Short mmCIF file of C-alpha atoms and ligand atoms in Angstrom, two decimals:
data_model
loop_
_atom_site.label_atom_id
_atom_site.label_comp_id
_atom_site.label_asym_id
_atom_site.label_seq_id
_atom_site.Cartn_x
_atom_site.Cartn_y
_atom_site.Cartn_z
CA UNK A 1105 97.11 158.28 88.12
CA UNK A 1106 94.42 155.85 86.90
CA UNK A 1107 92.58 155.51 84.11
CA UNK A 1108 88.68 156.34 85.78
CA UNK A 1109 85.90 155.04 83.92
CA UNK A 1110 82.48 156.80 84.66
CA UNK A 1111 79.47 157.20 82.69
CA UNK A 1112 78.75 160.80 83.32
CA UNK A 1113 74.83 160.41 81.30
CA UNK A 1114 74.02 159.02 85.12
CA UNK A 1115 74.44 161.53 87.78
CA UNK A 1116 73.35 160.61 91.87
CA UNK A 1117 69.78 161.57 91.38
CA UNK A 1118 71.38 164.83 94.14
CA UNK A 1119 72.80 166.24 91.33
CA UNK A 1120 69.92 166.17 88.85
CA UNK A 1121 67.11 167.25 91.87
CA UNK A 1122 64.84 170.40 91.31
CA UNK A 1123 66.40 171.75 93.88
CA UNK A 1124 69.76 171.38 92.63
CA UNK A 1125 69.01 173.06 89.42
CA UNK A 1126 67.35 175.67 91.01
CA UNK A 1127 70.27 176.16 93.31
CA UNK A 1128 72.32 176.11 89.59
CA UNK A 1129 69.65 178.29 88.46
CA UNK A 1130 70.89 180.86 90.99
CA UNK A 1131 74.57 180.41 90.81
CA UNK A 1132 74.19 180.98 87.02
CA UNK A 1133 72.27 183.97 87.59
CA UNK A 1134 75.05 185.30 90.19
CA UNK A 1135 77.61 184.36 88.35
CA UNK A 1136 79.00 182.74 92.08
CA UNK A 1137 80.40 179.13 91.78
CA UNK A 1138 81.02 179.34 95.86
CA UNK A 1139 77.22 179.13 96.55
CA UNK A 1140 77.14 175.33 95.14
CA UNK A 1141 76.75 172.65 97.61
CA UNK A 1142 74.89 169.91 96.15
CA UNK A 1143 78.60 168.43 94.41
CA UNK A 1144 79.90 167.62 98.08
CA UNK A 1145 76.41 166.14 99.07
CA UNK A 1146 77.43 162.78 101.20
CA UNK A 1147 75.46 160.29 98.25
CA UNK A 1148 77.98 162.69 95.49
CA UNK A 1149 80.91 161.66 98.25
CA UNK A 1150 79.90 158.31 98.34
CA UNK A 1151 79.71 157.50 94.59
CA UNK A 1152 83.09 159.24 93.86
CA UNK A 1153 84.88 157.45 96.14
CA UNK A 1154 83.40 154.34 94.88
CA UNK A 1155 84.93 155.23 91.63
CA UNK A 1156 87.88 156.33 92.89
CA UNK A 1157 88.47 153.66 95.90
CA UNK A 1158 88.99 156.21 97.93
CA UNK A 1159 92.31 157.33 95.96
CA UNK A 1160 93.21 160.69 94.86
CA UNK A 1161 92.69 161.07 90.92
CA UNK A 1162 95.80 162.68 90.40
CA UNK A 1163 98.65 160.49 92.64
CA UNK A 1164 96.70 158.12 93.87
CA UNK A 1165 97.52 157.85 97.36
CA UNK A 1166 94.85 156.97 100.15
CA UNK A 1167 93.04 159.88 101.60
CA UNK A 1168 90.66 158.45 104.13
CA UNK A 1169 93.15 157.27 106.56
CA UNK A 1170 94.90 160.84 107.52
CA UNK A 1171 92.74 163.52 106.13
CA UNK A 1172 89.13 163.93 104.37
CA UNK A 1173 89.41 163.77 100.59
CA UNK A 1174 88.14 167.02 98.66
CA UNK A 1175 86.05 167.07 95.75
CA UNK A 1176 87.58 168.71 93.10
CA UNK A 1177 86.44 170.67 90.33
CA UNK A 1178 88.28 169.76 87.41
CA UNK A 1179 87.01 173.37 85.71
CA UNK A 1180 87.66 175.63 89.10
CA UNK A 1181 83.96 176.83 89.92
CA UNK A 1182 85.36 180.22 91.84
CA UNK A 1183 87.77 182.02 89.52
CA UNK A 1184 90.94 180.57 87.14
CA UNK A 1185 94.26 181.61 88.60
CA UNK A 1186 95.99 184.13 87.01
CA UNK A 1187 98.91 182.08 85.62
CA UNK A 1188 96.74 180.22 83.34
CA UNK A 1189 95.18 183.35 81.78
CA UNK A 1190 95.99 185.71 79.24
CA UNK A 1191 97.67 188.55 80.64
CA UNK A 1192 95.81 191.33 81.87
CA UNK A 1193 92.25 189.05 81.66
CA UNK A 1194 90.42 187.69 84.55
CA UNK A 1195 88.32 184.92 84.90
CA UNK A 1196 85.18 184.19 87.52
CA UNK A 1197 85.74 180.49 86.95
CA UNK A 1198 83.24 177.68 85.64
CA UNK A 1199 80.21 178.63 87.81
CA UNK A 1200 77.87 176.62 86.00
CA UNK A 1201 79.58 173.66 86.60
CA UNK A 1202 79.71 173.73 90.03
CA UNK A 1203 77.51 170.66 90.50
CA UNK A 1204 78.27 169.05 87.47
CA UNK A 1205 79.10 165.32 87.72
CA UNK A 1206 81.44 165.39 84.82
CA UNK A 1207 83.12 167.82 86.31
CA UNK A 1208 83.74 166.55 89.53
CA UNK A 1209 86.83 163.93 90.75
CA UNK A 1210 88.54 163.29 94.09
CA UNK A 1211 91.63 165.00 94.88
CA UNK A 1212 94.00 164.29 97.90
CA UNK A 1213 94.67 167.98 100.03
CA UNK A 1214 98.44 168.02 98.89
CA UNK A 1215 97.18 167.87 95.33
CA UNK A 1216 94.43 170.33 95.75
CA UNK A 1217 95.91 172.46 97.76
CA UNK A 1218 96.07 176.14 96.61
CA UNK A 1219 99.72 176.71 94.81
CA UNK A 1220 99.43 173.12 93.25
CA UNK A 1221 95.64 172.65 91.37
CA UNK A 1222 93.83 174.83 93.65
CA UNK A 1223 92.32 177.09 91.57
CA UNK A 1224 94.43 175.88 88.34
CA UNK A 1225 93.13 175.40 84.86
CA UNK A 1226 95.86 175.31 81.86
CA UNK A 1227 94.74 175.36 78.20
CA UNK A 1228 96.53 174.55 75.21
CA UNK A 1229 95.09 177.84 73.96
CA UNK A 1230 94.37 180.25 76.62
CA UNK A 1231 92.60 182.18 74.25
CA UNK A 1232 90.03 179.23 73.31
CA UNK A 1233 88.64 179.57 77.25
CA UNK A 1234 84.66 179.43 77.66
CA UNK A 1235 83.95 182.61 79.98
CA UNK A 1236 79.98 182.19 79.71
CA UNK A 1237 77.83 179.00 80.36
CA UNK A 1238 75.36 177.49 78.03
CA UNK A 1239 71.99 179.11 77.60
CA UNK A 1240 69.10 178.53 79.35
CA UNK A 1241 66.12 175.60 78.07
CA UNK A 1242 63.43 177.41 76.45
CA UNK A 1243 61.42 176.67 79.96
CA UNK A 1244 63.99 178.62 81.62
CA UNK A 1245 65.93 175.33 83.44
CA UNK A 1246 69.63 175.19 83.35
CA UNK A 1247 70.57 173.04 80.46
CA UNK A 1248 72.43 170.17 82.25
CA UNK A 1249 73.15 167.83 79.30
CA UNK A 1250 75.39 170.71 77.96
CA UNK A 1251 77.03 171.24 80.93
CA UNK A 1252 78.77 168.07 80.37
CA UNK A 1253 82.47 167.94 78.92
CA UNK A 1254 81.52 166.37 76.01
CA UNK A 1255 79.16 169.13 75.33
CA UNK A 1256 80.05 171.18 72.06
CA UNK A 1257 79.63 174.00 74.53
CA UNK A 1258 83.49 173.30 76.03
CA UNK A 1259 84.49 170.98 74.25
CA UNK A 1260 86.73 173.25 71.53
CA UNK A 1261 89.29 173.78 75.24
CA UNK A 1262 92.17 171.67 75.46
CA UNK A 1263 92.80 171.22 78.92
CA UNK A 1264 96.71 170.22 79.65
CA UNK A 1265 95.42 169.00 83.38
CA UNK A 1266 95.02 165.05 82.78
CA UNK A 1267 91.66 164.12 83.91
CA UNK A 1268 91.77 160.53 84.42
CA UNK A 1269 88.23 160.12 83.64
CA UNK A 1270 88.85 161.74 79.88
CA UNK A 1271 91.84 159.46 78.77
CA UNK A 1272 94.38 156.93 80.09
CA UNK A 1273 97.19 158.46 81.49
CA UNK A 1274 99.86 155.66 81.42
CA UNK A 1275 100.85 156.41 77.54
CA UNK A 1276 101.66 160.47 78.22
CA UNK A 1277 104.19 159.29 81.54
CA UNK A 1278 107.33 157.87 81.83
CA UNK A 1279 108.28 156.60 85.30
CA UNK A 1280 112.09 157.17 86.51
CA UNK A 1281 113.96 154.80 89.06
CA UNK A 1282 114.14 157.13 91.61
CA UNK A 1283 110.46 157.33 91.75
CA UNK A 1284 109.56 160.61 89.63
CA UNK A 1285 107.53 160.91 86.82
CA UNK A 1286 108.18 162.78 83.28
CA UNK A 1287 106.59 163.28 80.49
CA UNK A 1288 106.58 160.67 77.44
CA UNK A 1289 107.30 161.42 73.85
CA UNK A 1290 106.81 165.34 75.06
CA UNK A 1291 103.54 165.15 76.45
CA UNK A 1292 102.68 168.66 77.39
CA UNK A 1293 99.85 166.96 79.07
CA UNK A 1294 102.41 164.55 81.33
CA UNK A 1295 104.29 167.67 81.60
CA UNK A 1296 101.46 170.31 82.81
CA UNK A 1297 99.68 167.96 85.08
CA UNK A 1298 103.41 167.17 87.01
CA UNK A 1299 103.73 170.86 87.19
CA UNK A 1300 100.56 171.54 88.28
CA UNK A 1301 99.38 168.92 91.05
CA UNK A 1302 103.52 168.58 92.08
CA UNK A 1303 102.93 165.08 91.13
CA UNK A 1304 107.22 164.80 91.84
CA UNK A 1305 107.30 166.39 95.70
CA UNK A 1306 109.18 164.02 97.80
CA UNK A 1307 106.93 161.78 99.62
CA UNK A 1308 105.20 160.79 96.11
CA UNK A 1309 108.79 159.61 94.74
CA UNK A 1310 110.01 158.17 97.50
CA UNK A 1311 106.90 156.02 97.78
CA UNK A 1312 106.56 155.05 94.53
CA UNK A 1313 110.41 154.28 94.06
CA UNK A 1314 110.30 152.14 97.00
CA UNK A 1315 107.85 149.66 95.51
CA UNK A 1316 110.28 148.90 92.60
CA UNK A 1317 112.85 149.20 95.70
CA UNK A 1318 111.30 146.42 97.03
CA UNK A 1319 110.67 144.35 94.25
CA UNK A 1320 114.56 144.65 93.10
CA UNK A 1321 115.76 143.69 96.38
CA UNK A 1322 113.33 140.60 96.52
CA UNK A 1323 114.87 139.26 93.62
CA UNK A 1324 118.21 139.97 94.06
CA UNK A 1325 117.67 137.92 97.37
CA UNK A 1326 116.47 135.18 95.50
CA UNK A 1327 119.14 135.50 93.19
CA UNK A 1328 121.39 135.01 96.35
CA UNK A 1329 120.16 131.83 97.51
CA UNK A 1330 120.15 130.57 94.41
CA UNK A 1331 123.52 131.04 93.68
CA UNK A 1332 124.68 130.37 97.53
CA UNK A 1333 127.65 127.97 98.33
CA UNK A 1334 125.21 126.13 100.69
CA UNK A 1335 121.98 124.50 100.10
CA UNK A 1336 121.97 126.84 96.93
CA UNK A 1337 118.30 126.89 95.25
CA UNK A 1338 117.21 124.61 92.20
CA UNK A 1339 116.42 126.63 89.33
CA UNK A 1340 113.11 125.24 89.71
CA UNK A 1341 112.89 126.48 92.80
CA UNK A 1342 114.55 129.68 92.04
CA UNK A 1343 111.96 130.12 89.11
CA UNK A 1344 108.91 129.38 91.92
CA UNK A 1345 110.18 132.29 93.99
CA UNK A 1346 110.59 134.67 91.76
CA UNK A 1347 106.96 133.80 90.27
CA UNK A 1348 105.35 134.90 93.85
CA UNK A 1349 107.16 138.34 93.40
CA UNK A 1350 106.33 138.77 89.65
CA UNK A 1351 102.14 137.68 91.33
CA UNK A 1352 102.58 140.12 93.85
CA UNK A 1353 103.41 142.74 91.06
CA UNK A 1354 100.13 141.74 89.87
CA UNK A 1355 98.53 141.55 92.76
CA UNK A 1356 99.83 145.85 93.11
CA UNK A 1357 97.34 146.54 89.98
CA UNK A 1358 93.54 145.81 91.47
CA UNK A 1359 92.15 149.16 91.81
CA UNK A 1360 92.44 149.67 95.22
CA UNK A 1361 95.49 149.33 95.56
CA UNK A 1362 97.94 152.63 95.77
CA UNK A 1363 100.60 153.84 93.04
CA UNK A 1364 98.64 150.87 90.48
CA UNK A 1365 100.10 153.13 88.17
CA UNK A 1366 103.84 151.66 89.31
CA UNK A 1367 102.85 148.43 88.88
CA UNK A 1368 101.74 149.61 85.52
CA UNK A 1369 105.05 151.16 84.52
CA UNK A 1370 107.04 147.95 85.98
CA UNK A 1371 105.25 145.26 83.69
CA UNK A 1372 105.69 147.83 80.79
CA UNK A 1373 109.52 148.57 81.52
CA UNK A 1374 110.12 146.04 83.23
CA UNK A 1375 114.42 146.38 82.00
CA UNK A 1376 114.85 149.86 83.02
CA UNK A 1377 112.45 149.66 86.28
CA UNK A 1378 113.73 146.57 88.10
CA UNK A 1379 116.42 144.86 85.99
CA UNK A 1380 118.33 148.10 86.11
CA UNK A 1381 118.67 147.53 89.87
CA UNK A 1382 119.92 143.33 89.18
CA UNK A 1383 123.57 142.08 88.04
CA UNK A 1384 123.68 142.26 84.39
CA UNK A 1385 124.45 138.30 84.00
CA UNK A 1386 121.32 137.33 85.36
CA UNK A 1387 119.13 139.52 83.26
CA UNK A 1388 118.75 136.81 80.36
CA UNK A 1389 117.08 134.05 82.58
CA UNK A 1390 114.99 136.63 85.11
CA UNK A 1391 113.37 138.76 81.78
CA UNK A 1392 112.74 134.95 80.11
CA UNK A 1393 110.64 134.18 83.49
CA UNK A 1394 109.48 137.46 83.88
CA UNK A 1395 108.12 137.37 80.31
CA UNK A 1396 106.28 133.84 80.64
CA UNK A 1397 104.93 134.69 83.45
CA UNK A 1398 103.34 138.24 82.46
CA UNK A 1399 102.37 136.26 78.81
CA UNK A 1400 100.36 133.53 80.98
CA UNK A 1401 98.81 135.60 83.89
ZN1 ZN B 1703 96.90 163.60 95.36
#
């Protein structure tokens, strides 16, 4: 997961259209969040994806070249499953937001899919949940600026789904060297949002523990030549080539890249990540490099 910055006061002009909000208009009135279409319009597509690079918003992985990425309604707009509700209630979902831009992400189809977020939407306190929308504008149009999750109107529910456009995830997760995630400090957040999108199924792990895999073995090949009977390495040189793995760490956090938020975790536990993995005598010299190289790049 990455930290998604998007200003959510400028909508694609789709979204904002007179016939969007009468479309909105309707949906309101029918109370059916399965009528919207403006939210997977192809300009809505396109300027979520720039956002996104293309990249789910809750593992990050690459969508584009094996499937079609979904747009997701943070807020389900066709009913709340029943495990996130107060027993015995029911819920039509957030209808009303539908097409709203603030509500709306990109989601991979494993992480969407219905059994993992689907139609999920855990609160902190089930019994805080907004069932109606906003009111109407005293001219009778759908009142978009308080449709938005900032709005006073939602605002008092604490959703435990991270939405990486609302805060930055890295400080609620701890990453594991086998690749999994957990919760840090007992975020209920971490721990919800693992639970719900199955942020831990295999594939995920194994991909992202292969990149610190990777960058383990790398050094301790370096580590090799440098210490080899033959032709062994200067520790200049030995310094050099473990520089251009510590870049291409780096190099693993421009945006559209996958799993940035590995590269993340690496730089920040850098000892438990990757030096884990490397022969305890060498740790002094290789966190000393490490540690110059991070504090002058
Ligand atoms: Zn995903």
């Amino acid at each position: 997961m990455r930290h998604i910055t998007k200003d959510i006061t400028s909508p694609p002009t789709a979204l904002t259209s007179n016939n969007c909000k009468r479309q909105l208009k309707n949906i309101v009135t029918t109370r059916k969040g399965k009528k919207a279409t403006y939210y997977h319009k192809k300009t809505v597509v396109d300027a979520l994806n720039i956002l996104y690079k293309n990249k789910c918003g809750y593992c990050e992985s690459r969508i584009n070249v094996v499937a079609s990425e979904n747009v997701e309604h943070y807020r389900p707009k066709a009913g709340v499953d029943q495990i996130d509700l107060i027993a015995g209630t029911t819920h039509v979902g957030y209808y009303w937001l539908a097409n709203e831009w603030s509500n709306l992400l990109i989601a991979c189809p494993k992480c969407n899919q219905q059994g993992n977020k689907g139609n999920r939407f855990p609160l902190s306190a089930p019994n805080s949940r907004v069932v109606n929308p906003p009111a109407f504008l005293a001219n009778g149009d759908v009142d978009l600026i308080a449709n938005r999750y900032t709005s006073p109107h939602i605002a008092g529910e604490v959703p435990l789904l991270i939405n990486p456009e609302h805060k930055d995830p890295i400080p609620e997760f701890l990453l594991k060297r086998n690749g999994d995630l957990a919760q840090k400090n007992n975020s209920v957040f971490a721990e919800k949002t693992i639970e719900v999108c199955d942020l831990n199924r295999q594939p995920l792990s194994t991909a992202r523990q292969k990149i610190i895999d990777d960058i383990t073995n790398r050094i301790n090949r370096q580590i090799k030549e440098w210490k080899a009977d033959v032709d062994p390495l200067t520790d200049a040189q030995f310094k050099r080539q473990l520089e251009i793995i510590f870049s291409d760490i780096i190099l693993r956090l421009k945006d559209d890249r996958q799993y940035t938020f590995v590269a993340k975790m690496i730089i920040k536990d850098f000892e438990t990540l990757v030096l884990s993995g490397v022969e305890n005598k060498f740790h002094t010299t290789i966190e000393k490099y490490f540690n110059d190289f991070i504090n002058t790049n």
